[in-house]
Amino acid sequence: MKSKMHEHLLKLNNKAVSKKLKISSLKNLAYISFGLFLLTASCAQSGNKSKNQADTKVEAKTIIETPQMNIQTAILSDNLEAVEQHVKAGTDLNKKDAMSGATPLITAASFGKNKIAQILIDAGADLRSKNNDGATALHTAAFFGRIEIVQMLLDANADKSLKNNFGATARTTVMGPFDEIKPIYEMLQQQLGPLGLQIDLMEIEKTRPVIAMMLQ
């Protein structure tokens, strides 16, 4: 899959949330979408070229080898065993994707990989790390309505006040009229559905206000 995305996303204007909970711009949300396009394109191109360096870790006289499948691809393919092996082998859990800047935890949060997200959190993944657009795992989990992962992150004391490059907190991404955001979700479902992104518009519409309350 080519790493280009529709140019009109880059032209979406930025809005700020008013005291009446209205968004003055969707640009920060569009850039979350843009970052995901870069991430999935990068993983799709590198999935079969993921021979990691022969890093090993000795634990109790047992050598744990790094899986040939890179951790980002393992997450997208929901390969729990490979992710666990990466953790045991000492893979850098905060290493960012070369194109999108997403860490493994941000990828797991975006694609709703609940079990993998918990493994990464328990293993000490950096909750403050941001992708190229300044979004944390909490930003992406909130935007895509991943209530369970949002709760995991809050239980792990994720910082709710962090802002992305466009001045939006995680809570900002789930505020404002759903009808204004719906076209972005529809585009993502069409473009990234085949790569594993699951978007239930009705569910997201219901969960957005719930997540907004969770992030108060």
GROMACS .gro file of C-alpha atoms in nm:
model
  216
    1MET     CA    1   0.000   0.000   0.000
    2LYS     CA    2   0.139   0.336  -0.093
    3SER     CA    3   0.210   0.572   0.190
    4LYS     CA    4   0.028   0.865   0.033
    5MET     CA    5  -0.309   0.979   0.157
    6HIS     CA    6  -0.573   1.216   0.032
    7GLU     CA    7  -0.441   1.574   0.016
    8HIS     CA    8  -0.765   1.717   0.142
    9LEU     CA    9  -0.688   1.585   0.492
   10LEU     CA   10  -0.393   1.821   0.511
   11LYS     CA   11  -0.625   2.114   0.436
   12LEU     CA   12  -0.871   2.055   0.721
   13ASN     CA   13  -0.883   2.364   0.940
   14ASN     CA   14  -0.800   2.353   1.311
   15LYS     CA   15  -1.081   2.414   1.560
   16ALA     CA   16  -1.064   2.481   1.932
   17VAL     CA   17  -1.320   2.360   2.184
   18SER     CA   18  -1.543   2.635   2.326
   19LYS     CA   19  -1.699   2.628   2.673
   20LYS     CA   20  -2.012   2.496   2.504
   21LEU     CA   21  -1.814   2.188   2.397
   22LYS     CA   22  -1.793   2.285   2.028
   23ILE     CA   23  -1.485   2.216   1.819
   24SER     CA   24  -1.357   2.504   1.614
   25SER     CA   25  -1.138   2.278   1.401
   26LEU     CA   26  -1.101   1.913   1.299
   27LYS     CA   27  -0.745   1.948   1.183
   28ASN     CA   28  -0.600   1.778   1.490
   29LEU     CA   29  -0.829   1.479   1.429
   30ALA     CA   30  -0.742   1.465   1.063
   31TYR     CA   31  -0.375   1.449   1.149
   32ILE     CA   32  -0.437   1.151   1.376
   33SER     CA   33  -0.587   0.988   1.068
   34PHE     CA   34  -0.286   1.091   0.861
   35GLY     CA   35  -0.048   0.937   1.111
   36LEU     CA   36  -0.236   0.609   1.092
   37PHE     CA   37  -0.211   0.604   0.713
   38LEU     CA   38   0.165   0.641   0.740
   39LEU     CA   39   0.188   0.373   1.006
   40THR     CA   40  -0.014   0.109   0.822
   41ALA     CA   41   0.159   0.182   0.492
   42SER     CA   42   0.497   0.143   0.656
   43CYS     CA   43   0.403  -0.184   0.824
   44ALA     CA   44   0.249  -0.323   0.507
   45GLN     CA   45   0.567  -0.253   0.313
   46SER     CA   46   0.798  -0.389   0.580
   47GLY     CA   47   0.599  -0.689   0.699
   48ASN     CA   48   0.807  -0.935   0.500
   49LYS     CA   49   1.133  -0.748   0.552
   50SER     CA   50   1.124  -0.756   0.929
   51LYS     CA   51   1.442  -0.948   1.004
   52ASN     CA   52   1.544  -0.782   1.327
   53GLN     CA   53   1.902  -0.773   1.440
   54ALA     CA   54   2.008  -1.083   1.627
   55ASP     CA   55   1.961  -0.922   1.965
   56THR     CA   56   1.923  -1.175   2.242
   57LYS     CA   57   1.867  -1.156   2.611
   58VAL     CA   58   1.995  -1.405   2.864
   59GLU     CA   59   1.751  -1.478   3.144
   60ALA     CA   60   1.804  -1.770   3.381
   61LYS     CA   61   2.051  -1.923   3.134
   62THR     CA   62   1.783  -1.916   2.860
   63ILE     CA   63   1.843  -1.718   2.542
   64ILE     CA   64   1.526  -1.548   2.419
   65GLU     CA   65   1.557  -1.459   2.053
   66THR     CA   66   1.384  -1.160   1.899
   67PRO     CA   67   1.106  -1.273   1.662
   68GLN     CA   68   1.169  -1.223   1.290
   69MET     CA   69   0.833  -1.043   1.269
   70ASN     CA   70   0.882  -0.686   1.388
   71ILE     CA   71   0.670  -0.574   1.680
   72GLN     CA   72   0.458  -0.326   1.482
   73THR     CA   73   0.358  -0.595   1.234
   74ALA     CA   74   0.295  -0.838   1.519
   75ILE     CA   75   0.054  -0.590   1.675
   76LEU     CA   76  -0.135  -0.524   1.351
   77SER     CA   77  -0.170  -0.897   1.291
   78ASP     CA   78  -0.280  -0.950   1.654
   79ASN     CA   79   0.009  -1.191   1.711
   80LEU     CA   80   0.005  -1.199   2.090
   81GLU     CA   81   0.275  -1.465   2.110
   82ALA     CA   82   0.518  -1.262   1.900
   83VAL     CA   83   0.455  -0.949   2.108
   84GLU     CA   84   0.519  -1.141   2.431
   85GLN     CA   85   0.839  -1.279   2.283
   86HIS     CA   86   0.951  -0.928   2.193
   87VAL     CA   87   0.895  -0.822   2.554
   88LYS     CA   88   1.094  -1.117   2.689
   89ALA     CA   89   1.373  -1.061   2.437
   90GLY     CA   90   1.416  -0.703   2.547
   91THR     CA   91   1.288  -0.532   2.233
   92ASP     CA   92   1.269  -0.155   2.270
   93LEU     CA   93   0.899  -0.104   2.341
   94ASN     CA   94   0.925   0.269   2.283
   95LYS     CA   95   1.090   0.253   1.941
   96LYS     CA   96   0.892   0.468   1.702
   97ASP     CA   97   0.777   0.370   1.356
   98ALA     CA   98   1.006   0.539   1.104
   99MET     CA   99   0.723   0.700   0.910
  100SER     CA  100   0.445   0.779   1.159
  101GLY     CA  101   0.641   0.804   1.482
  102ALA     CA  102   0.394   0.567   1.650
  103THR     CA  103   0.523   0.350   1.932
  104PRO     CA  104   0.395  -0.008   1.969
  105LEU     CA  105   0.154   0.111   2.239
  106ILE     CA  106   0.012   0.384   2.017
  107THR     CA  107  -0.042   0.127   1.743
  108ALA     CA  108  -0.216  -0.111   1.984
  109ALA     CA  109  -0.437   0.170   2.114
  110SER     CA  110  -0.530   0.285   1.764
  111PHE     CA  111  -0.626  -0.061   1.640
  112GLY     CA  112  -0.803  -0.171   1.957
  113LYS     CA  113  -0.562  -0.450   2.053
  114ASN     CA  114  -0.668  -0.466   2.417
  115LYS     CA  115  -0.459  -0.762   2.534
  116ILE     CA  116  -0.150  -0.637   2.357
  117ALA     CA  117  -0.197  -0.288   2.500
  118GLN     CA  118  -0.213  -0.431   2.852
  119ILE     CA  119   0.101  -0.636   2.794
  120LEU     CA  120   0.288  -0.328   2.674
  121ILE     CA  121   0.164  -0.116   2.965
  122ASP     CA  122   0.260  -0.385   3.217
  123ALA     CA  123   0.602  -0.412   3.052
  124GLY     CA  124   0.666  -0.043   3.114
  125ALA     CA  125   0.593   0.117   2.776
  126ASP     CA  126   0.621   0.496   2.788
  127LEU     CA  127   0.270   0.642   2.822
  128ARG     CA  128   0.390   0.994   2.738
  129SER     CA  129   0.552   0.907   2.407
  130LYS     CA  130   0.401   1.081   2.105
  131ASN     CA  131   0.380   1.013   1.733
  132ASN     CA  132   0.480   1.263   1.465
  133ASP     CA  133   0.158   1.458   1.521
  134GLY     CA  134   0.206   1.477   1.896
  135ALA     CA  135  -0.064   1.220   1.976
  136THR     CA  136  -0.014   0.984   2.269
  137ALA     CA  137  -0.167   0.640   2.309
  138LEU     CA  138  -0.441   0.809   2.513
  139HIS     CA  139  -0.521   1.044   2.224
  140THR     CA  140  -0.562   0.762   1.975
  141ALA     CA  141  -0.747   0.529   2.212
  142ALA     CA  142  -0.994   0.807   2.291
  143PHE     CA  143  -1.044   0.911   1.928
  144PHE     CA  144  -1.122   0.555   1.817
  145GLY     CA  145  -1.352   0.485   2.110
  146ARG     CA  146  -1.133   0.221   2.275
  147ILE     CA  147  -1.291   0.249   2.620
  148GLU     CA  148  -1.105  -0.049   2.766
  149ILE     CA  149  -0.768   0.084   2.658
  150VAL     CA  150  -0.853   0.435   2.777
  151GLN     CA  151  -0.928   0.285   3.119
  152MET     CA  152  -0.605   0.082   3.113
  153LEU     CA  153  -0.407   0.397   3.042
  154LEU     CA  154  -0.586   0.595   3.312
  155ASP     CA  155  -0.526   0.313   3.562
  156ALA     CA  156  -0.158   0.338   3.470
  157ASN     CA  157  -0.168   0.714   3.542
  158ALA     CA  158  -0.145   0.835   3.182
  159ASP     CA  159  -0.130   1.214   3.167
  160LYS     CA  160  -0.467   1.349   3.047
  161SER     CA  161  -0.331   1.701   3.006
  162LEU     CA  162  -0.082   1.627   2.728
  163LYS     CA  163  -0.158   1.803   2.400
  164ASN     CA  164  -0.081   1.705   2.044
  165ASN     CA  165   0.091   1.932   1.794
  166PHE     CA  166  -0.239   2.111   1.732
  167GLY     CA  167  -0.316   2.193   2.093
  168ALA     CA  168  -0.570   1.915   2.150
  169THR     CA  169  -0.585   1.696   2.458
  170ALA     CA  170  -0.720   1.342   2.440
  171ARG     CA  171  -1.053   1.475   2.566
  172THR     CA  172  -1.067   1.733   2.289
  173THR     CA  173  -1.068   1.457   2.027
  174VAL     CA  174  -1.400   1.320   2.153
  175MET     CA  175  -1.584   1.648   2.200
  176GLY     CA  176  -1.808   1.833   1.961
  177PRO     CA  177  -2.084   1.720   1.722
  178PHE     CA  178  -2.034   1.365   1.595
  179ASP     CA  179  -2.173   1.457   1.252
  180GLU     CA  180  -1.874   1.684   1.195
  181ILE     CA  181  -1.628   1.404   1.268
  182LYS     CA  182  -1.818   1.119   1.104
  183PRO     CA  183  -1.669   1.167   0.752
  184ILE     CA  184  -1.319   1.108   0.891
  185TYR     CA  185  -1.424   0.782   1.054
  186GLU     CA  186  -1.597   0.672   0.733
  187MET     CA  187  -1.286   0.742   0.528
  188LEU     CA  188  -1.067   0.551   0.772
  189GLN     CA  189  -1.299   0.252   0.768
  190GLN     CA  190  -1.293   0.240   0.390
  191GLN     CA  191  -0.919   0.284   0.354
  192LEU     CA  192  -0.785   0.093   0.655
  193GLY     CA  193  -1.054  -0.167   0.718
  194PRO     CA  194  -0.870  -0.425   0.504
  195LEU     CA  195  -0.562  -0.369   0.722
  196GLY     CA  196  -0.748  -0.452   1.041
  197LEU     CA  197  -0.888  -0.121   1.162
  198GLN     CA  198  -1.235  -0.190   1.305
  199ILE     CA  199  -1.466   0.111   1.322
  200ASP     CA  200  -1.825   0.083   1.442
  201LEU     CA  201  -1.974   0.426   1.382
  202MET     CA  202  -2.276   0.369   1.606
  203GLU     CA  203  -2.054   0.244   1.886
  204ILE     CA  204  -1.810   0.533   1.851
  205GLU     CA  205  -2.096   0.783   1.857
  206LYS     CA  206  -2.212   0.631   2.188
  207THR     CA  207  -1.867   0.600   2.343
  208ARG     CA  208  -1.738   0.950   2.263
  209PRO     CA  209  -1.936   1.124   2.541
  210VAL     CA  210  -1.852   0.842   2.783
  211ILE     CA  211  -1.482   0.881   2.714
  212ALA     CA  212  -1.513   1.259   2.745
  213MET     CA  213  -1.644   1.207   3.099
  214MET     CA  214  -1.368   0.958   3.176
  215LEU     CA  215  -1.109   1.216   3.074
  216GLN     CA  216  -1.247   1.505   3.279
   0.00000   0.00000   0.00000
